[in-house]
XYZ file of C-alpha atoms in Angstrom:
236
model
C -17.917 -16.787 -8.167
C -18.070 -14.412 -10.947
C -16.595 -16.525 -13.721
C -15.238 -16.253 -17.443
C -14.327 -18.597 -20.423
C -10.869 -16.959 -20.489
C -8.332 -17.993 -18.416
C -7.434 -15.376 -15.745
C -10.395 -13.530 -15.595
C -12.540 -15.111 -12.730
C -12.874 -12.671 -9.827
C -14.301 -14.202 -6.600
C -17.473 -13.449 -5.707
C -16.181 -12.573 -2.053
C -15.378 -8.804 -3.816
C -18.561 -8.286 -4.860
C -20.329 -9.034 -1.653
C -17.685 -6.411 0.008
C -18.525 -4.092 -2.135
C -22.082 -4.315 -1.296
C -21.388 -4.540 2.916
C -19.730 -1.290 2.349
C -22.489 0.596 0.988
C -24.757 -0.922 3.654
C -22.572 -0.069 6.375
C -22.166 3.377 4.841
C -26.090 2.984 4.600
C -26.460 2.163 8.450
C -24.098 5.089 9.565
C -26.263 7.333 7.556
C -29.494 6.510 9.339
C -28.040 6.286 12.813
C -25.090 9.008 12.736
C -26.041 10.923 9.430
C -23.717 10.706 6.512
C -23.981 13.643 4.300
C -22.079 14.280 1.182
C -18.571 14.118 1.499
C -18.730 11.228 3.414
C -20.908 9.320 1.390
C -18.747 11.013 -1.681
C -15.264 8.997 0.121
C -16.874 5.784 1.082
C -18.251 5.143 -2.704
C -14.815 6.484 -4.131
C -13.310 4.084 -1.693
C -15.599 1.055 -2.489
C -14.805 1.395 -6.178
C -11.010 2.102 -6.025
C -9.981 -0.428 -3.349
C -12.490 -3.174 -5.076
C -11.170 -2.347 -8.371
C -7.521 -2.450 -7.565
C -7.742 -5.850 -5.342
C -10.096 -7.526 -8.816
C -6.906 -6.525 -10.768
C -4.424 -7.784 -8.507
C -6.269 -11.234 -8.262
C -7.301 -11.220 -12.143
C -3.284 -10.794 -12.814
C -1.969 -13.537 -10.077
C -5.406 -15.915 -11.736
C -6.495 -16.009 -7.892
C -9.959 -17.623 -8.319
C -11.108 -17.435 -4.548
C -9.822 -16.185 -1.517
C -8.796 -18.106 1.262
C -10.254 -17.670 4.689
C -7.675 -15.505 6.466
C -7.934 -13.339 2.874
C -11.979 -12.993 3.661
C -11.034 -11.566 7.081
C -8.704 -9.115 5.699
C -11.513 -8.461 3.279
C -14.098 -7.819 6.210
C -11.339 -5.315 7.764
C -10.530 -3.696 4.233
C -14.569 -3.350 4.385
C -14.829 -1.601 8.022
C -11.520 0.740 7.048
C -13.913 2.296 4.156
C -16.111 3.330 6.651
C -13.748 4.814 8.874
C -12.285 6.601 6.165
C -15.623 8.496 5.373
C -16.340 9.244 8.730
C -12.811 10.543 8.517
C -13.581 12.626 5.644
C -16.584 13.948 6.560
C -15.098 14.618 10.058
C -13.205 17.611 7.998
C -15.924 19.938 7.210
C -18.296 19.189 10.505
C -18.209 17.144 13.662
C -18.754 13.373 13.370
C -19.198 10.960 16.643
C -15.402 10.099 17.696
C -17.046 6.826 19.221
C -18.136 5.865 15.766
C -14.365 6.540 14.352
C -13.122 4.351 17.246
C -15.196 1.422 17.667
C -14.986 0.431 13.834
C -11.022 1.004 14.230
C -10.827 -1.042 17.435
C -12.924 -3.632 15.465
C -10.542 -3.642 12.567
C -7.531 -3.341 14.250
C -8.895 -6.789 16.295
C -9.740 -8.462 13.401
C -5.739 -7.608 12.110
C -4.456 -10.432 14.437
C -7.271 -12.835 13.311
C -6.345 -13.033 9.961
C -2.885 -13.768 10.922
C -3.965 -16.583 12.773
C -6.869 -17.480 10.627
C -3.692 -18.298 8.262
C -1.849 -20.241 10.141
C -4.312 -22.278 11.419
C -5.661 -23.178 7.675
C -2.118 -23.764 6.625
C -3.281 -21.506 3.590
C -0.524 -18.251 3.871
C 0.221 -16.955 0.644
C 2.339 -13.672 -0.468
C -0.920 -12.534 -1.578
C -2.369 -12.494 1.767
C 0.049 -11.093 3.755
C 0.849 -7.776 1.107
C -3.589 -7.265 1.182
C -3.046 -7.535 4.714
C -0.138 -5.142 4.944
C -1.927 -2.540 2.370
C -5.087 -2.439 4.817
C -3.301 -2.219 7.620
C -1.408 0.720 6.010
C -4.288 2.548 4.841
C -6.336 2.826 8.577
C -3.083 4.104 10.110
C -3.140 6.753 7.181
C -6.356 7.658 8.049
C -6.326 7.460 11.979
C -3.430 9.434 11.643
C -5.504 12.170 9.582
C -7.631 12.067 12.316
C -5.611 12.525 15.096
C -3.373 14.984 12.977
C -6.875 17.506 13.317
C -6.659 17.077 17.298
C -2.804 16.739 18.231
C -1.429 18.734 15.480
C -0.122 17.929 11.848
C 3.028 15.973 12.458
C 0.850 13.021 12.988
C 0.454 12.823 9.236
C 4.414 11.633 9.401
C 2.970 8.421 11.033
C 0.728 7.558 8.087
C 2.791 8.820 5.490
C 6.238 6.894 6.277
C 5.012 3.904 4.683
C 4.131 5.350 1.244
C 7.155 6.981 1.659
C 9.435 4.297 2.045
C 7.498 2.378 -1.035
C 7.982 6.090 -2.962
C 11.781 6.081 -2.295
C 12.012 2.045 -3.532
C 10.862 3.189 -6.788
C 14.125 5.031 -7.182
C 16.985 2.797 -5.384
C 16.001 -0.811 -6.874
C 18.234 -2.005 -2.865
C 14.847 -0.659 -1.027
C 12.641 -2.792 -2.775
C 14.229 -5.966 -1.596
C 12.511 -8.500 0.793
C 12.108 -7.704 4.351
C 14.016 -9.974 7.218
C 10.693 -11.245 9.111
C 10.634 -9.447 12.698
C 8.517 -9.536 15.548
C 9.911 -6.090 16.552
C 8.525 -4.594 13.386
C 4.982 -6.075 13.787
C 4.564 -5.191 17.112
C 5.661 -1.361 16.470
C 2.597 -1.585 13.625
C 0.197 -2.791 15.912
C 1.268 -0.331 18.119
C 0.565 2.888 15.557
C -2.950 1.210 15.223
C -3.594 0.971 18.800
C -2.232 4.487 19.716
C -4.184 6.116 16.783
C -7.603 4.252 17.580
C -7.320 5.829 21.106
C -5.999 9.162 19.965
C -9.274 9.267 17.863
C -11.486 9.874 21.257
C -9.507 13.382 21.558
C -10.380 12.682 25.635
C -6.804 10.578 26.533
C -4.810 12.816 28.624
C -1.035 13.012 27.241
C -2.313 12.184 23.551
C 0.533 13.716 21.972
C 2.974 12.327 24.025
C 1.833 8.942 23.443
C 1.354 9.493 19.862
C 4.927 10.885 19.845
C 6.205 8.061 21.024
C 4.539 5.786 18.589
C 6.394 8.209 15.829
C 10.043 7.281 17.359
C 9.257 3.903 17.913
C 8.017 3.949 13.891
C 10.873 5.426 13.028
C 13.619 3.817 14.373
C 11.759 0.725 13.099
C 11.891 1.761 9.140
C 15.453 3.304 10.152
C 16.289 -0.175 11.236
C 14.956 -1.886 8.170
C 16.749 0.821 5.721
C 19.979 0.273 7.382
C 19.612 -3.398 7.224
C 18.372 -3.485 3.271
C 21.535 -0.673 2.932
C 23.728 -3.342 4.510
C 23.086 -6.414 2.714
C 21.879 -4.656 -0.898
C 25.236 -6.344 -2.511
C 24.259 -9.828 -1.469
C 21.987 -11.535 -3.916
């Protein structure tokens, strides 16, 4: 690990090694795909913001390593960079879909390893599940960019509702309150990964409809949530 005198400011070394997988992968995509600007232009943005924000939010909680389920969410926060330059780039020229897809499928696999990785090691923290939460939310952004350039742009709906709901907490102090655990709310997540990651290939007959379907089942899950934080925002 990276490590300091001062209490507080050790940062694991795990970061920078993720830093550095994401500039080869970006490296590898370039020599077998091509990468050209704007692609490379995200992926480094992305490298430097994402690693930068998660050093600050481990340098505040005086996290001095991560724990293994954390490493796999690392390893997925890792391939959702590249997908999110192959996503840029995909806006000014054609990129291979299959290349969009397999590293989501891969991520999106890797989401219910960490999960278990957790369990397993007895080592769940708050920490892990909210990194885990934030990746997850950022690839169904950027799927959903994706498949907004295909289907049409009320796709974007899907990856914005999230930052949305977090955007509305910052004014009514009731929405920021803990969530109830739920099984139906995880499995309508997985769901918007799974629907987007095949949506990507632009070749699944009834696309939309599927993806549509995904939106309602999205929304009536935050509705559900809302109504319940609405409900109970009196009890403390």
């Amino acid at each position: 690990m990276i490590t300091s005198n001062r209490p507080g400011t050790t940062v694991p070394l795990e970061l920078t090694t993720g830093g550095c997988a994401l500039l080869a992968l970006l490296v590898v995509l370039s020599v077998t795909i091509g990468m050209p600007p704007v692609g490379w232009v995200t992926g480094v943005v992305f490298d430097v913001v994402a690693f930068a924000l998660l050093a600050g939010v481990l340098l505040r909680s005086h996290t001095a390593s991560l724990t293994p389920a954390d490493r796999v969410t690392l390893t997925r926060m890792v391939l959702v960079g590249a997908v999110t330059a192959l996503v840029a780039e995909s806006t000014v020229q054609p990129v291979p879909t299959a290349a969009i897809t397999a590293i989501a499928a891969v991520a999106l696999t890797l989401d219910a390893v960490d999960g278990h990785v957790a369990r397993r090691t007895g080592l769940a923290t708050a920490f892990g599940a909210r990194f885990d939460m934030e990746v997850d939310a950022f690839l169904i952004l950027v799927l959903s960019i994706d498949v907004a350039m295909k289907v049409g742009a009320w796709v974007l709906i899907i990856g914005a509702m999230r930052y949305l709901f977090v955007a509305a907490g910052r004014l009514f102090e009731w929405l920021r309150k803990p969530l109830r655990p739920s099984f139906a709310s995880k499995a309508v997540a997985a769901i918007q990964g799974i629907v987007l990651t095949v949506a990507t290939t632009g070749v699944l007959p009834g696309a939309a409809i599927a993806v549509l379907v995904a939106l309602v089942l999205l929304t009536w899950s935050f509705g559900r949530d809302v109504w319940w934080l609405w409900r109970t925002r009196r009890i403390t």
